[in-house]
Short mmCIF file of C-alpha atoms and ligand atoms in Angstrom, two decimals:
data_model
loop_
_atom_site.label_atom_id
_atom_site.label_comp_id
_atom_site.label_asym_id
_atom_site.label_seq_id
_atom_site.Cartn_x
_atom_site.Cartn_y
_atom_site.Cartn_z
CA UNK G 1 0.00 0.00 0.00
CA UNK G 2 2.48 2.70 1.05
CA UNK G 3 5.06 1.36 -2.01
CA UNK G 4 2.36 1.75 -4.33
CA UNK G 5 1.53 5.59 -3.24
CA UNK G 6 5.27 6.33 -3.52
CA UNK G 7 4.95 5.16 -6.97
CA UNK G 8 2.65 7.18 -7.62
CA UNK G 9 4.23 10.11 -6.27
CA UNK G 10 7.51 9.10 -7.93
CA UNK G 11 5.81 9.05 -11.39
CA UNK G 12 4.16 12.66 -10.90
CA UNK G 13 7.90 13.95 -9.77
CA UNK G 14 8.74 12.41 -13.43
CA UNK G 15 5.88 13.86 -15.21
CA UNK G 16 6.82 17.31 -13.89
CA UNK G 17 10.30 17.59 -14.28
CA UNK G 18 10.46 16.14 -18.05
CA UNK G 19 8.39 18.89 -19.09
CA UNK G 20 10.14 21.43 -16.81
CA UNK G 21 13.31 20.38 -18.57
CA UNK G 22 12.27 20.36 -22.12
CA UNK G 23 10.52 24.19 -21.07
CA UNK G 24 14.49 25.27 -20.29
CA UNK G 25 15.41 24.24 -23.60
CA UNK G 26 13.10 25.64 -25.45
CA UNK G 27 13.58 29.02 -23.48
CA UNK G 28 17.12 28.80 -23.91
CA UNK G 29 16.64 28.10 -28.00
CA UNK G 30 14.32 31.54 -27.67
CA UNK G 31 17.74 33.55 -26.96
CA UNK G 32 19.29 32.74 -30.04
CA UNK G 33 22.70 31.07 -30.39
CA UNK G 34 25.70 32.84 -31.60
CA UNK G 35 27.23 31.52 -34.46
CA UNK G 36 30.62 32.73 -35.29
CA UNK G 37 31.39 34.12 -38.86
CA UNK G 38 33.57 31.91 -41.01
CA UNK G 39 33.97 29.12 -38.24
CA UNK G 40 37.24 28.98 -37.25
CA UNK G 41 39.45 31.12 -39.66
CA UNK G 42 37.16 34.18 -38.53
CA UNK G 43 36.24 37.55 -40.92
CA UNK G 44 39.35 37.48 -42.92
CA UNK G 45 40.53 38.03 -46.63
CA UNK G 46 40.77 35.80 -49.37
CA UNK G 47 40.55 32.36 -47.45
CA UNK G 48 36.98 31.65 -47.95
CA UNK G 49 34.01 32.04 -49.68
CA UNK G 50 31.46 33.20 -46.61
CA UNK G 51 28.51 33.03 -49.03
CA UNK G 52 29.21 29.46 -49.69
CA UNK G 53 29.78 28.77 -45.76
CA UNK G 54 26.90 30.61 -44.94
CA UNK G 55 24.73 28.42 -47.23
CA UNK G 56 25.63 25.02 -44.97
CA UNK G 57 24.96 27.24 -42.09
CA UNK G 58 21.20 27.54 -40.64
CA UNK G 59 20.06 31.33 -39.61
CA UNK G 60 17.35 32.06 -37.57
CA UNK G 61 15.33 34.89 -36.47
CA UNK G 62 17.20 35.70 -32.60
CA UNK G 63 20.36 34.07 -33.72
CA UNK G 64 23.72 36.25 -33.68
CA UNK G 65 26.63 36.45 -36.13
CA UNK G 66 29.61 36.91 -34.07
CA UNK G 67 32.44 38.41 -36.80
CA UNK G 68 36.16 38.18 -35.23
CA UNK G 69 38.47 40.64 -37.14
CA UNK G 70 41.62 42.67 -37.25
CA UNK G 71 39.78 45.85 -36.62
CA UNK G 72 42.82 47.90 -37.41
CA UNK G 73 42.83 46.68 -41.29
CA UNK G 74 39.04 45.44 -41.48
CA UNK G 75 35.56 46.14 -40.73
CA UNK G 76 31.68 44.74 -40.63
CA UNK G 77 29.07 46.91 -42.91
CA UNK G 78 25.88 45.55 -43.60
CA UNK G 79 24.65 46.97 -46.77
CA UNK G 80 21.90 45.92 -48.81
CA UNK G 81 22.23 43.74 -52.66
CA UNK G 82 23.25 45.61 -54.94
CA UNK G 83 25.87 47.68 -52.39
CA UNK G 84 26.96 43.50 -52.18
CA UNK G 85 27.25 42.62 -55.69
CA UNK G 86 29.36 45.80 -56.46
CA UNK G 87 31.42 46.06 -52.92
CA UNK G 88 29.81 49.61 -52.53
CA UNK G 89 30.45 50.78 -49.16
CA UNK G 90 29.37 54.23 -49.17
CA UNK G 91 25.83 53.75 -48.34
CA UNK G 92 26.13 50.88 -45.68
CA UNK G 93 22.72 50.49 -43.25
CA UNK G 94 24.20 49.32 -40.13
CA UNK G 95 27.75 49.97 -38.79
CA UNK G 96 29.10 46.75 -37.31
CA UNK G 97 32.24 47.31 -36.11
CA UNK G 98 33.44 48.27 -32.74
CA UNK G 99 35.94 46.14 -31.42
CA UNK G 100 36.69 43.51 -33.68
CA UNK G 101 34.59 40.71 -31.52
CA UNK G 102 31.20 42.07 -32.68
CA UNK G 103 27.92 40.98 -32.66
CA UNK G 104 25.01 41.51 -34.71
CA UNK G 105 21.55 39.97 -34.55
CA UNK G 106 19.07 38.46 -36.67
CA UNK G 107 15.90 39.59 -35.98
CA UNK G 108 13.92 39.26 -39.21
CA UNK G 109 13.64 36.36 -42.17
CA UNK G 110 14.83 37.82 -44.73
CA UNK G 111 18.55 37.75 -46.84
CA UNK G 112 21.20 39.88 -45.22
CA UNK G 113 24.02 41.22 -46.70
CA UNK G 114 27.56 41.94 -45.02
CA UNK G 115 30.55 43.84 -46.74
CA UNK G 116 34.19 44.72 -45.19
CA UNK G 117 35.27 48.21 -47.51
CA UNK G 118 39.17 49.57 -47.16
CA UNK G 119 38.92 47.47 -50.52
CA UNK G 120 38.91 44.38 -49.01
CA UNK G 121 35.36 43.20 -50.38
CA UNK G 122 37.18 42.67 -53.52
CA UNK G 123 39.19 39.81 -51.36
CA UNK G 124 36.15 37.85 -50.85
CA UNK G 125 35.14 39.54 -47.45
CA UNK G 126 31.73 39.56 -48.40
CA UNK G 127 28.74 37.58 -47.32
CA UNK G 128 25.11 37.02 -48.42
CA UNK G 129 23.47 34.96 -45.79
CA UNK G 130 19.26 33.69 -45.76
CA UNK G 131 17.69 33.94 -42.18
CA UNK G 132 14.37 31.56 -41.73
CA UNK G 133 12.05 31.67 -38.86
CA UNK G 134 12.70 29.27 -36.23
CA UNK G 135 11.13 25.98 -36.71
CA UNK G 136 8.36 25.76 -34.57
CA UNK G 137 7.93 22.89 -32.06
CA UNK G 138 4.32 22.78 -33.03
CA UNK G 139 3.27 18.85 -33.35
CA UNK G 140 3.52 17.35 -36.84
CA UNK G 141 3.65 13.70 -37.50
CA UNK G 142 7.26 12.72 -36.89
CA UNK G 143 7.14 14.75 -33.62
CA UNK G 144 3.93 13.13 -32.36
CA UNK G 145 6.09 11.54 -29.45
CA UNK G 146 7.22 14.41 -28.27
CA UNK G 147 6.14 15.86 -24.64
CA UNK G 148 4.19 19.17 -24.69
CA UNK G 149 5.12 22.54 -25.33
CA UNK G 150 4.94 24.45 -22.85
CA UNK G 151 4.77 28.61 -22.23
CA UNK G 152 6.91 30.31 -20.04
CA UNK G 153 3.66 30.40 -17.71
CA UNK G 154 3.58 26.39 -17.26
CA UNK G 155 7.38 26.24 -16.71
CA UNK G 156 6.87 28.61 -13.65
CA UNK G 157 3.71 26.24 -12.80
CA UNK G 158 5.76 23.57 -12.65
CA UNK G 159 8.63 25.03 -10.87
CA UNK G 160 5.79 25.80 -8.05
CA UNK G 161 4.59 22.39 -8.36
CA UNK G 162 7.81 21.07 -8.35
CA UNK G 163 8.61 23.07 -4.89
CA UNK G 164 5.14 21.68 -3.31
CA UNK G 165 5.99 18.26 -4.54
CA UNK G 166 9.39 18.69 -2.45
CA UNK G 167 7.88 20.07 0.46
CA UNK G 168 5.28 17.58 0.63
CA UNK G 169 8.03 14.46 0.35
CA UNK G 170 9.69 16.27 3.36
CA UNK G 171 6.91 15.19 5.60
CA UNK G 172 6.89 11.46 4.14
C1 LIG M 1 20.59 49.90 -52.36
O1 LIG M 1 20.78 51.23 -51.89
C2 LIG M 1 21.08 52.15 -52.92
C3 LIG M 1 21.38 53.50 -52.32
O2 LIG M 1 21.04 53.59 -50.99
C4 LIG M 1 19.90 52.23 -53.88
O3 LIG M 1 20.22 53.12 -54.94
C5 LIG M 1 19.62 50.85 -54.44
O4 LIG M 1 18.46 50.88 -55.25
C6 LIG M 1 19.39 49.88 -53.31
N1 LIG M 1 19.24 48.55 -53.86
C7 LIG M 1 18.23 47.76 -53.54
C8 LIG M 1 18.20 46.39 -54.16
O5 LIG M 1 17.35 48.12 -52.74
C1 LIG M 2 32.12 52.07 -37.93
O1 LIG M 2 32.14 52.23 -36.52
C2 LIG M 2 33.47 52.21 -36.00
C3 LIG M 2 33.35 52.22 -34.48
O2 LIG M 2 32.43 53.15 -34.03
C4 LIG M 2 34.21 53.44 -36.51
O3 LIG M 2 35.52 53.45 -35.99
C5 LIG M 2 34.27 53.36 -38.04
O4 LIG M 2 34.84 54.53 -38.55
C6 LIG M 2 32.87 53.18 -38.62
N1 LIG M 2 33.00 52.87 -40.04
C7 LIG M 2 32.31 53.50 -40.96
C8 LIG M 2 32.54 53.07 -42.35
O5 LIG M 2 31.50 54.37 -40.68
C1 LIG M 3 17.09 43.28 -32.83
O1 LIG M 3 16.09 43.33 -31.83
C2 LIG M 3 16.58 43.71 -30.55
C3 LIG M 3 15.48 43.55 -29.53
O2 LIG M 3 14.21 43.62 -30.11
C4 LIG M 3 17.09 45.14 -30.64
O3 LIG M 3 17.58 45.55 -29.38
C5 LIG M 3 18.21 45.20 -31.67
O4 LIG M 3 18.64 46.53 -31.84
C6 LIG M 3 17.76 44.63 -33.00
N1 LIG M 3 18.92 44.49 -33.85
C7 LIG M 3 18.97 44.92 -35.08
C8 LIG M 3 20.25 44.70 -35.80
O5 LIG M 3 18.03 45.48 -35.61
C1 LIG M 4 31.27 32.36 -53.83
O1 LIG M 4 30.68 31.28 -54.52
C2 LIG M 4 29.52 31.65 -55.30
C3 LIG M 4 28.90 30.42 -55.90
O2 LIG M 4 29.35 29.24 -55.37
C4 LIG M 4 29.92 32.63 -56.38
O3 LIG M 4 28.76 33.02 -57.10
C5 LIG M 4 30.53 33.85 -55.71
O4 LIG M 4 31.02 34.72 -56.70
C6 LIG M 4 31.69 33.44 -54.79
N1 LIG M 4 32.08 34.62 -54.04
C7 LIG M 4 33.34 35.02 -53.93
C8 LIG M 4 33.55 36.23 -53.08
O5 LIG M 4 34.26 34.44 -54.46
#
């Protein structure tokens, strides 16, 4: 009798936290990650193609591009196409650059488009890049296994229930 009603109890501990954990991810997938231009060789002349990086790459809406550069040769504009296709830099729309370490976000699907000028545009430091919305963890049939999503709201629900589940297993 009593090992049966701590089974019980034990399974409702599970069914909280397995939500409450796949709420954190979710929540923490929200933020964005931070994806570093160019991998390891950084924002840097004539070693890659970014374009052709950027196209193996998945962008979404929250993410950041994190460009690492010698600020004292090279710089971060974003411009718009045709500024790209002819490595115009006099009529960039956002600024990049500050330190060298900078980071930029993504907050809309649409294609971007990222120059360095001081000539160095014409050494391949140039990127077009496509940014999609995040795929949403809305059920579809291969996913039909998957626990439910939960709002922000829930996850504090269960943190509550969670703390009245641990309270009440004090007095057990
Ligand atoms: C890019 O901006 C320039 C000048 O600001 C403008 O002349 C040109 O039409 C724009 N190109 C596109 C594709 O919007
Ligand atoms: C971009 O901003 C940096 C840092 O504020 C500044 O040093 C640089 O001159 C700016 N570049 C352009 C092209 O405006
Ligand atoms: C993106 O959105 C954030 C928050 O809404 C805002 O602070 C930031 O300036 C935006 N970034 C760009 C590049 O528009
Ligand atoms: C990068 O590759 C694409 C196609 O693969 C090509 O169209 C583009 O010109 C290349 N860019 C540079 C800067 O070489």
């Amino acid at each position: 009798m009593e090992g049966s009603a701590s089974g019980v109890m034990a399974r409702n501990v599970g069914a909280v936290w397995l939500p409450l954990v796949f709420g954190s991810l979710l929540l923490t997938s929200a933020l964005g990650d931070r994806i570093k231009v160019g991998g390891n060789v950084g924002w840097t002349p004539n070693v890659m193609n970014y374009t052709e990086w950027a196209a193996k790459q998945h962008f979404y809406v929250g993410d950041w591009l994190y460009f690492v550069f010698d600020k004292h040769y090279y710089n971060v504009l974003e411009v718009n196409s045709s500024n790209y296709e002819t490595c115009n830099d006099g009529e960039f729309i956002t600024n990049i650059t500050r330190g060298g370490r900078d980071v930029f976000q993504l907050n809309e699907t649409r294609p971007y488009y990222f120059i360095s000028s001081g000539g160095y545009c014409w050494n391949k430091m140039k990127m077009a890049i496509n940014v999609q919305q995040h795929p949403t963890p809305a059920p579809s049939p291969s996913q039909s296994n998957s626990p439910p999503v939960m709002s922000p709201q829930s996850v504090s629900l269960s943190v509550v229930l969670v703390m009245a589940l641990s309270a009440a297993f004090m007095f057990l």
